[in-house]
mmCIF file of C-alpha atoms in Angstrom:
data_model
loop_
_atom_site.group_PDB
_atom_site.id
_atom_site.type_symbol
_atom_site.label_atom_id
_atom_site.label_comp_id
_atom_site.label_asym_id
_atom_site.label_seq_id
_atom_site.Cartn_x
_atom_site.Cartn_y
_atom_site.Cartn_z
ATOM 1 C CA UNK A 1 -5.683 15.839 -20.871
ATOM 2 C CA UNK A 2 -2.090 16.793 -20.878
ATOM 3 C CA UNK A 3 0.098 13.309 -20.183
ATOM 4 C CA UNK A 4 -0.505 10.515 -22.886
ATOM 5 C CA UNK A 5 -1.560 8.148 -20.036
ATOM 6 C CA UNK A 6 -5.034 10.142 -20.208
ATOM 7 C CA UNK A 7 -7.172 8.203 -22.686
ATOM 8 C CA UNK A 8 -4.512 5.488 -23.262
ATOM 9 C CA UNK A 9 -5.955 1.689 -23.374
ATOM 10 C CA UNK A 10 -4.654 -0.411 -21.039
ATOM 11 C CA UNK A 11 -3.274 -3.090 -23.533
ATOM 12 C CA UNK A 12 -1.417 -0.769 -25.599
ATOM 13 C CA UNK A 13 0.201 1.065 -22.483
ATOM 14 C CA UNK A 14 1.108 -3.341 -20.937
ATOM 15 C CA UNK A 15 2.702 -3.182 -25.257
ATOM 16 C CA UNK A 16 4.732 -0.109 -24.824
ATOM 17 C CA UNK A 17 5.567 -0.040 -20.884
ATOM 18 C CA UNK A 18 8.496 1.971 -20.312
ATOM 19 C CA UNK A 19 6.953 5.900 -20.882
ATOM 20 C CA UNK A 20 8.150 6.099 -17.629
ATOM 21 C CA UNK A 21 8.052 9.895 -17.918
ATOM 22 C CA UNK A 22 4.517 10.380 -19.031
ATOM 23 C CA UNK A 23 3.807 7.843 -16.258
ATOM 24 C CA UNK A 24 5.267 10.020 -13.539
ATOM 25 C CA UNK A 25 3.252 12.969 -15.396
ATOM 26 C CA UNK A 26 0.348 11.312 -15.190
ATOM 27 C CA UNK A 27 0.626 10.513 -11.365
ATOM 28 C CA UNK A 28 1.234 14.430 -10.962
ATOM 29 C CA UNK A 29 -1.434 15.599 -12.685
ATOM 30 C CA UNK A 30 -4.117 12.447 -11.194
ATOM 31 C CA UNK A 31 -3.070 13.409 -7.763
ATOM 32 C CA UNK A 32 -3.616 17.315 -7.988
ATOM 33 C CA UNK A 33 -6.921 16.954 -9.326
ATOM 34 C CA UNK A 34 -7.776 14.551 -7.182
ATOM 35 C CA UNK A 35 -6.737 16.347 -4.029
ATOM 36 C CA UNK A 36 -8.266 19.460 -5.432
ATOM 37 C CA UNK A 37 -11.838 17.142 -5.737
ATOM 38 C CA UNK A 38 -11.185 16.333 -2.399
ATOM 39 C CA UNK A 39 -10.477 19.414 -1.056
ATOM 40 C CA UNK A 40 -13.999 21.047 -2.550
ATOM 41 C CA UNK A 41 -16.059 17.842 -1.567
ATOM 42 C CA UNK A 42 -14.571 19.153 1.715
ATOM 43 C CA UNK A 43 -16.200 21.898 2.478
ATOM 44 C CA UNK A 44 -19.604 20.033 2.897
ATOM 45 C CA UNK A 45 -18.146 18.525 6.090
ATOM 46 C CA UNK A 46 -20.527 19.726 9.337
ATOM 47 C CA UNK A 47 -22.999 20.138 6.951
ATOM 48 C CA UNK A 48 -25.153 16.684 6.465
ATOM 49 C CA UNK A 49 -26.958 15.520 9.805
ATOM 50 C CA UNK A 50 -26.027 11.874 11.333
ATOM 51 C CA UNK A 51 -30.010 10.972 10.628
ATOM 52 C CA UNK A 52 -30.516 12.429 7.627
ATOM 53 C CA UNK A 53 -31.435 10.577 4.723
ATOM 54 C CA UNK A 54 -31.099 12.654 1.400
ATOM 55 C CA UNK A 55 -30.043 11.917 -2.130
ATOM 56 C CA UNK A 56 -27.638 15.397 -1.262
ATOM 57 C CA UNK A 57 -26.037 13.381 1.731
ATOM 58 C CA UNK A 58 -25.840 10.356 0.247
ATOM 59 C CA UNK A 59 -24.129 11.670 -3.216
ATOM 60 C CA UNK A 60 -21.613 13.531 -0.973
ATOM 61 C CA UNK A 61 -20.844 10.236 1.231
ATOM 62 C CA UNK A 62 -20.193 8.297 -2.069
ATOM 63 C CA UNK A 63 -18.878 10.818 -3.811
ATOM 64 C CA UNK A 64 -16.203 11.387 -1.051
ATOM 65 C CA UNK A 65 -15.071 8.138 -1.340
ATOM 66 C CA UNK A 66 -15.112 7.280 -4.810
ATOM 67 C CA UNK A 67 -12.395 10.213 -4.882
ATOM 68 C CA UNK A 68 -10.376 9.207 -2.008
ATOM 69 C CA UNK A 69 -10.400 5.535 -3.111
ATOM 70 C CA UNK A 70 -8.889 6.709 -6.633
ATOM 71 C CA UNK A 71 -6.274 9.046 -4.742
ATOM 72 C CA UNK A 72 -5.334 6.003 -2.928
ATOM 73 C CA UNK A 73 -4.874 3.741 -6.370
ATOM 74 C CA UNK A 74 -2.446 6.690 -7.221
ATOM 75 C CA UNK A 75 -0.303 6.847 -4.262
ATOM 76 C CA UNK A 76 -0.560 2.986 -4.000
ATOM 77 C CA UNK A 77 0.807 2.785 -7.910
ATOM 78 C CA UNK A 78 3.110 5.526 -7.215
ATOM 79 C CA UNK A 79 5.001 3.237 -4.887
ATOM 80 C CA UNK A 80 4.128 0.329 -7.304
ATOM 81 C CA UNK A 81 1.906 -1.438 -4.857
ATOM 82 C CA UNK A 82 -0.588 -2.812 -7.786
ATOM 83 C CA UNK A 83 -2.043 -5.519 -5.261
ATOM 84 C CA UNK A 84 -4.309 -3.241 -3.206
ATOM 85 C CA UNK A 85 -4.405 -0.570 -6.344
ATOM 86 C CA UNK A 86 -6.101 -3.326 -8.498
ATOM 87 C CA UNK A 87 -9.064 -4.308 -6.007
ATOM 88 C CA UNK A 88 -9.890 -0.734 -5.807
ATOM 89 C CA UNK A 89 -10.572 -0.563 -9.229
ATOM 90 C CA UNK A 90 -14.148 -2.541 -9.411
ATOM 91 C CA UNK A 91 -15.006 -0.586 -6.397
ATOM 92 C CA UNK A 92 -14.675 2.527 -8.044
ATOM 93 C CA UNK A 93 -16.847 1.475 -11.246
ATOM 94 C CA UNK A 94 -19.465 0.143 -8.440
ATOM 95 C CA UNK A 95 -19.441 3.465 -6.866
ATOM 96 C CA UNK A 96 -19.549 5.376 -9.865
ATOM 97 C CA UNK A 97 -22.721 3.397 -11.181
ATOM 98 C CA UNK A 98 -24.450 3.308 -7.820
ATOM 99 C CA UNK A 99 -24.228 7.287 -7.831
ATOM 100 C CA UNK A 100 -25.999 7.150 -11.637
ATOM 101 C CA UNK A 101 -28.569 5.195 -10.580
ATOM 102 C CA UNK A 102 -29.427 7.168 -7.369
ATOM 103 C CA UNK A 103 -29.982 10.034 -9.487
ATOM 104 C CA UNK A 104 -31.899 8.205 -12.354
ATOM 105 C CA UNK A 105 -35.172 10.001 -12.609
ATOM 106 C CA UNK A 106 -37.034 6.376 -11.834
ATOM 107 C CA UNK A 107 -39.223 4.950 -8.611
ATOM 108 C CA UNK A 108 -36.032 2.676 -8.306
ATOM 109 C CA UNK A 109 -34.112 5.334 -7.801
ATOM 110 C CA UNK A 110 -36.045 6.295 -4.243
ATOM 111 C CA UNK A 111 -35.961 2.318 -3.320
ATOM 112 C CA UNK A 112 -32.253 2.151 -3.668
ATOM 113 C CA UNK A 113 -31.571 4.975 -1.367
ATOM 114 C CA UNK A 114 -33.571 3.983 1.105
ATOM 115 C CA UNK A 115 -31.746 0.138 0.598
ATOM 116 C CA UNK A 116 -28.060 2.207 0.885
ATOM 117 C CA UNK A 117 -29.573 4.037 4.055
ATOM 118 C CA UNK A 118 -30.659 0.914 5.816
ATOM 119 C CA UNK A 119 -27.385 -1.027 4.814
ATOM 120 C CA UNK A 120 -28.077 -3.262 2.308
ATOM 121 C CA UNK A 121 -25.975 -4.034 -0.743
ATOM 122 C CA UNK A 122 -27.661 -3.033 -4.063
ATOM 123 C CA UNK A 123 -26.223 -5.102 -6.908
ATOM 124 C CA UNK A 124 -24.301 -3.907 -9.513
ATOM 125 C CA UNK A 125 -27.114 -5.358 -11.935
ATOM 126 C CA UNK A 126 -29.735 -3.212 -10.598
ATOM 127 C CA UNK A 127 -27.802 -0.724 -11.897
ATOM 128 C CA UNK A 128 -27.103 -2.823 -15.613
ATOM 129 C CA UNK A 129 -30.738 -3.391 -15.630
ATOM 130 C CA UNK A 130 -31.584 0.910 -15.872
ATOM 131 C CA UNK A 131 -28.892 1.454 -18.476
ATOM 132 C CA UNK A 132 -30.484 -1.688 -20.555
ATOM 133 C CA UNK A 133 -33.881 0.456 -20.120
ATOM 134 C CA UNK A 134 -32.116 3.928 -21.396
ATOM 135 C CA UNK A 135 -29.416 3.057 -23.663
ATOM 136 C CA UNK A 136 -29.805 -0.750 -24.778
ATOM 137 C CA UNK A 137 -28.607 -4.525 -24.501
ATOM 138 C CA UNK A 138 -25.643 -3.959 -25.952
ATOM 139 C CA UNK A 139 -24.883 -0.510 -23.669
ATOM 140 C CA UNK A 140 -25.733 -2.776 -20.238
ATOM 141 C CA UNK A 141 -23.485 -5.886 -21.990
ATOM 142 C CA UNK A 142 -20.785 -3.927 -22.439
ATOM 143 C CA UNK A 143 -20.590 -2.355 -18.749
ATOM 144 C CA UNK A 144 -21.004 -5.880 -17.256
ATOM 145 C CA UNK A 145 -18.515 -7.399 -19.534
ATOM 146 C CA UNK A 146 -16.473 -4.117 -17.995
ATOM 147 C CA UNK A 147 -17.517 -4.721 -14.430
ATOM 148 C CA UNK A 148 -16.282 -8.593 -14.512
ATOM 149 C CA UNK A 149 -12.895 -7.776 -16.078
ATOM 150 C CA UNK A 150 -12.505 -6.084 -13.317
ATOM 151 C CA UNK A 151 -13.561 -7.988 -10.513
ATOM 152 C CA UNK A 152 -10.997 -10.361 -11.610
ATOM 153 C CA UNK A 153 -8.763 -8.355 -9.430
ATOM 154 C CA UNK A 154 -10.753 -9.083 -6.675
ATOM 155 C CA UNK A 155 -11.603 -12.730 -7.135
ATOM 156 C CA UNK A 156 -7.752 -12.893 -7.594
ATOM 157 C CA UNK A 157 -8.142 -15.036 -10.791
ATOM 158 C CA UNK A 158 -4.940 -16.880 -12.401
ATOM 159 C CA UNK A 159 -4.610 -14.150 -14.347
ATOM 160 C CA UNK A 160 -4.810 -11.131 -11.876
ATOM 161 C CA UNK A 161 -2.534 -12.608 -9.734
ATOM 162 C CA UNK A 162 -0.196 -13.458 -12.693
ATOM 163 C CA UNK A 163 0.767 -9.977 -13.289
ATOM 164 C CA UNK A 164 2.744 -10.023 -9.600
ATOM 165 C CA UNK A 165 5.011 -12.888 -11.384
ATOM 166 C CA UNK A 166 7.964 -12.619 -13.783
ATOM 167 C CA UNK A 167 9.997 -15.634 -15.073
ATOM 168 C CA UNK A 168 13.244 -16.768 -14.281
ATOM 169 C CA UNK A 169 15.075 -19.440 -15.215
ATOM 170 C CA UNK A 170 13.277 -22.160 -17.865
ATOM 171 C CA UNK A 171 10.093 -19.673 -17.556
ATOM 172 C CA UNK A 172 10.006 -20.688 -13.909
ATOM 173 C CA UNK A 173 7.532 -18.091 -11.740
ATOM 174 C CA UNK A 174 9.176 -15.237 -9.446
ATOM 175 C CA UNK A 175 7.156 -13.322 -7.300
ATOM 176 C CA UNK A 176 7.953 -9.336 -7.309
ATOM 177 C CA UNK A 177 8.423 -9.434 -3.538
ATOM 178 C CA UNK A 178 11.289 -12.201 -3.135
ATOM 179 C CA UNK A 179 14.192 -9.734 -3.565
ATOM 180 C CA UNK A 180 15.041 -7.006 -0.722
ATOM 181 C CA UNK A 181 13.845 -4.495 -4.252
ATOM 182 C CA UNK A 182 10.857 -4.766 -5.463
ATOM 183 C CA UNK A 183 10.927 -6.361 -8.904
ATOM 184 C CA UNK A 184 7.318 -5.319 -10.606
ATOM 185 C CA UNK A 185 6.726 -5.700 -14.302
ATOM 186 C CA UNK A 186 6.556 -2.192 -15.877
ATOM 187 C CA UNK A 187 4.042 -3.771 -18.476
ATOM 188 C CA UNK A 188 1.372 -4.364 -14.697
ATOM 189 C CA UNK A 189 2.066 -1.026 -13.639
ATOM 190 C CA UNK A 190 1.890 0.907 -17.353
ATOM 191 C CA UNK A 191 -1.508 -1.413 -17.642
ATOM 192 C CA UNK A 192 -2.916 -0.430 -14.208
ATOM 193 C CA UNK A 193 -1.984 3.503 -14.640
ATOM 194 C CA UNK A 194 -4.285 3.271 -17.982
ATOM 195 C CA UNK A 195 -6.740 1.969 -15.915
ATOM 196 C CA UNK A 196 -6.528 3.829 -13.564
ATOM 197 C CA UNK A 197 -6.573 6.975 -16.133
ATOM 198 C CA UNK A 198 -10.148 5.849 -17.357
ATOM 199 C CA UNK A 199 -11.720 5.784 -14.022
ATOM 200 C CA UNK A 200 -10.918 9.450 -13.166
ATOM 201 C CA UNK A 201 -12.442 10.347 -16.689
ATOM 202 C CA UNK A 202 -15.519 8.481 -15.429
ATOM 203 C CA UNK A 203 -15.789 9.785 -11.618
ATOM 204 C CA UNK A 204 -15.068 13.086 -12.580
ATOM 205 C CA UNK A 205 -18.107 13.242 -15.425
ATOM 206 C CA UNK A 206 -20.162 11.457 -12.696
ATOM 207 C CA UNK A 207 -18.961 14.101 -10.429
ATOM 208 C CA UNK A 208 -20.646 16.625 -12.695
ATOM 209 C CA UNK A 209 -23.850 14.405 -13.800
ATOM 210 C CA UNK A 210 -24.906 14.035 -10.605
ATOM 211 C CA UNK A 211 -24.298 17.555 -9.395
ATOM 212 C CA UNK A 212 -22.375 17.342 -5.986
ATOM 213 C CA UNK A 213 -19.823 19.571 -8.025
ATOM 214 C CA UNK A 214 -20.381 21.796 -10.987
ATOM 215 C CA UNK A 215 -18.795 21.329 -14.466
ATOM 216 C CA UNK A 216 -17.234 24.552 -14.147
ATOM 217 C CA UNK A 217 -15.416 23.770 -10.685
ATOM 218 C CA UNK A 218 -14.194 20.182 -12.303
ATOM 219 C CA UNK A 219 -12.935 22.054 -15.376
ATOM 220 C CA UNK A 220 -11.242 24.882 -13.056
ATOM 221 C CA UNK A 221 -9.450 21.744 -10.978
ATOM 222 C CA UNK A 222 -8.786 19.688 -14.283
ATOM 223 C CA UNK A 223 -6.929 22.623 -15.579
ATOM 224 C CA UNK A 224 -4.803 23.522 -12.830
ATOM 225 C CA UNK A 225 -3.902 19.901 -12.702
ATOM 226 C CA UNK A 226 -3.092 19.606 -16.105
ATOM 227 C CA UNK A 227 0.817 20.235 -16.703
ATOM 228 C CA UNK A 228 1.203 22.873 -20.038
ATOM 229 C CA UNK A 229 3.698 20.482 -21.618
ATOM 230 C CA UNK A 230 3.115 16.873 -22.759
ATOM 231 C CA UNK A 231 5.889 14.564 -21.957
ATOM 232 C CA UNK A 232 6.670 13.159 -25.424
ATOM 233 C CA UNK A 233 6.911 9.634 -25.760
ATOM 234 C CA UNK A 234 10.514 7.831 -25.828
ATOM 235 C CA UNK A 235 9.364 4.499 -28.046
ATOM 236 C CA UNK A 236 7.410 3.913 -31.037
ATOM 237 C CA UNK A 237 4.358 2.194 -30.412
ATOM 238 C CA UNK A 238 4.810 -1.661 -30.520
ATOM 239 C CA UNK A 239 1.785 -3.879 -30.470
ATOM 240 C CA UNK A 240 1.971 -7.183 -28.665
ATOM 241 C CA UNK A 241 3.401 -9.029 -32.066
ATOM 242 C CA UNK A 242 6.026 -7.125 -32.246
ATOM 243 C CA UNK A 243 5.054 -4.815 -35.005
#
């Protein structure tokens, strides 16, 4: 990946905030290759019955949507909306995993999709429970530990909603909406864009794991996104102690 947003953790990009260059990179190159994803997902429009009820249709449904939700979190960032960006983000990871475990070469794997085809919710544990089976405890721990961190967006936790607050006077809370100008923290929106960053990486490998696209059409769009020159950063790296 081409801007240093690509890859970067999300603590380290809320420690070092203003790359507001290789932010605005980033949000180039997200957007083209997510337009470009959208744009090939496309052309399977008129081709899935209304009745049907196929693993095909179904990855192309999700599949759809788990790229125009993270279009969305770019635009919505762009314009420094992190609100709505932020609850898209577990959504995204819930999507992603649903689509791995609809192709997981187990009998659960049939009774999920027929659960997503008659409208019922499948938990994101179902889902925790197969990787425990293929890849460990620890593996399933760490993507639920993952999951929740995120859902604090959506459960609007103290913390969540603490990153739409700076302090004024005697460290006295101010919302980013009560001046006519927007006053967001650069360290919520640098934070979110790294988030944000990550969950391309995954829907676009989950793209190609599950087939819907091939690796070689997600490379071809990756590239073209890709700009040929990496903004170079402005500030040394400072970690949250000041070093």
């Amino acid at each position: 990946m081409t801007s240093i947003v690509w890859g970067r953790h999300p603590q380290e990009a809320y420690d070092n905030p203003y790359e507001y260059e290789a932010q605005a990179q980033f949000l180039r190159e997200a957007k083209a290759l997510l337009n470009d994803l959208n744009l090939q997902l496309d052309t399977y429009t008129l081709h899935y019955h209304r009745d049907e009820r196929t693993l095909k249709k179904a990855t192309w449904m999700l599949s759809l949507d788990l790229v125009d939700g993270l279009l969305e979190c770019a635009l919505l960032l762009e314009e420094k909306r992190h609100r709505p960006a932020a609850r898209l983000f577990r959504d995204a990871v819930e999507t992603i995993d649903l689509l791995k475990l609809l192709h997981s070469p187990t009998p659960r794997a049939v009774e999920v999709l027929n659960q997503w085809y008659e409208n019922i919710t499948v938990p994101h544990r179902v889902y925790r429970e197969y990787l425990e089976e293929i890849a460990g405890d620890e593996a399933a721990k760490a993507r639920k530990a993952y999951f929740d961190e995120l859902s604090k967006f959506t459960h609007r936790t103290y913390r969540a909603l603490s990153d739409s607050y700076s302090l004024g006077r005697d460290n006295l809370l101010v919302h980013d909406s009560h001046s006519k100008q927007l006053i967001v923290l650069p360290q919520t929106i640098a934070a979110y864009l790294a988030v944000l960053s990550d969950l391309i990486v995954q829907a676009t490998d989950c793209l190609a794991q599950t087939g819907v696209l091939s690796e070689e059409a997600i490379a071809t769009s990756r590239s073209q996104a890709l700009e040929t020159h990496t903004v170079p950063r402005r500030f040394a790296i400072r970690s949250q102690n000041g070093n």
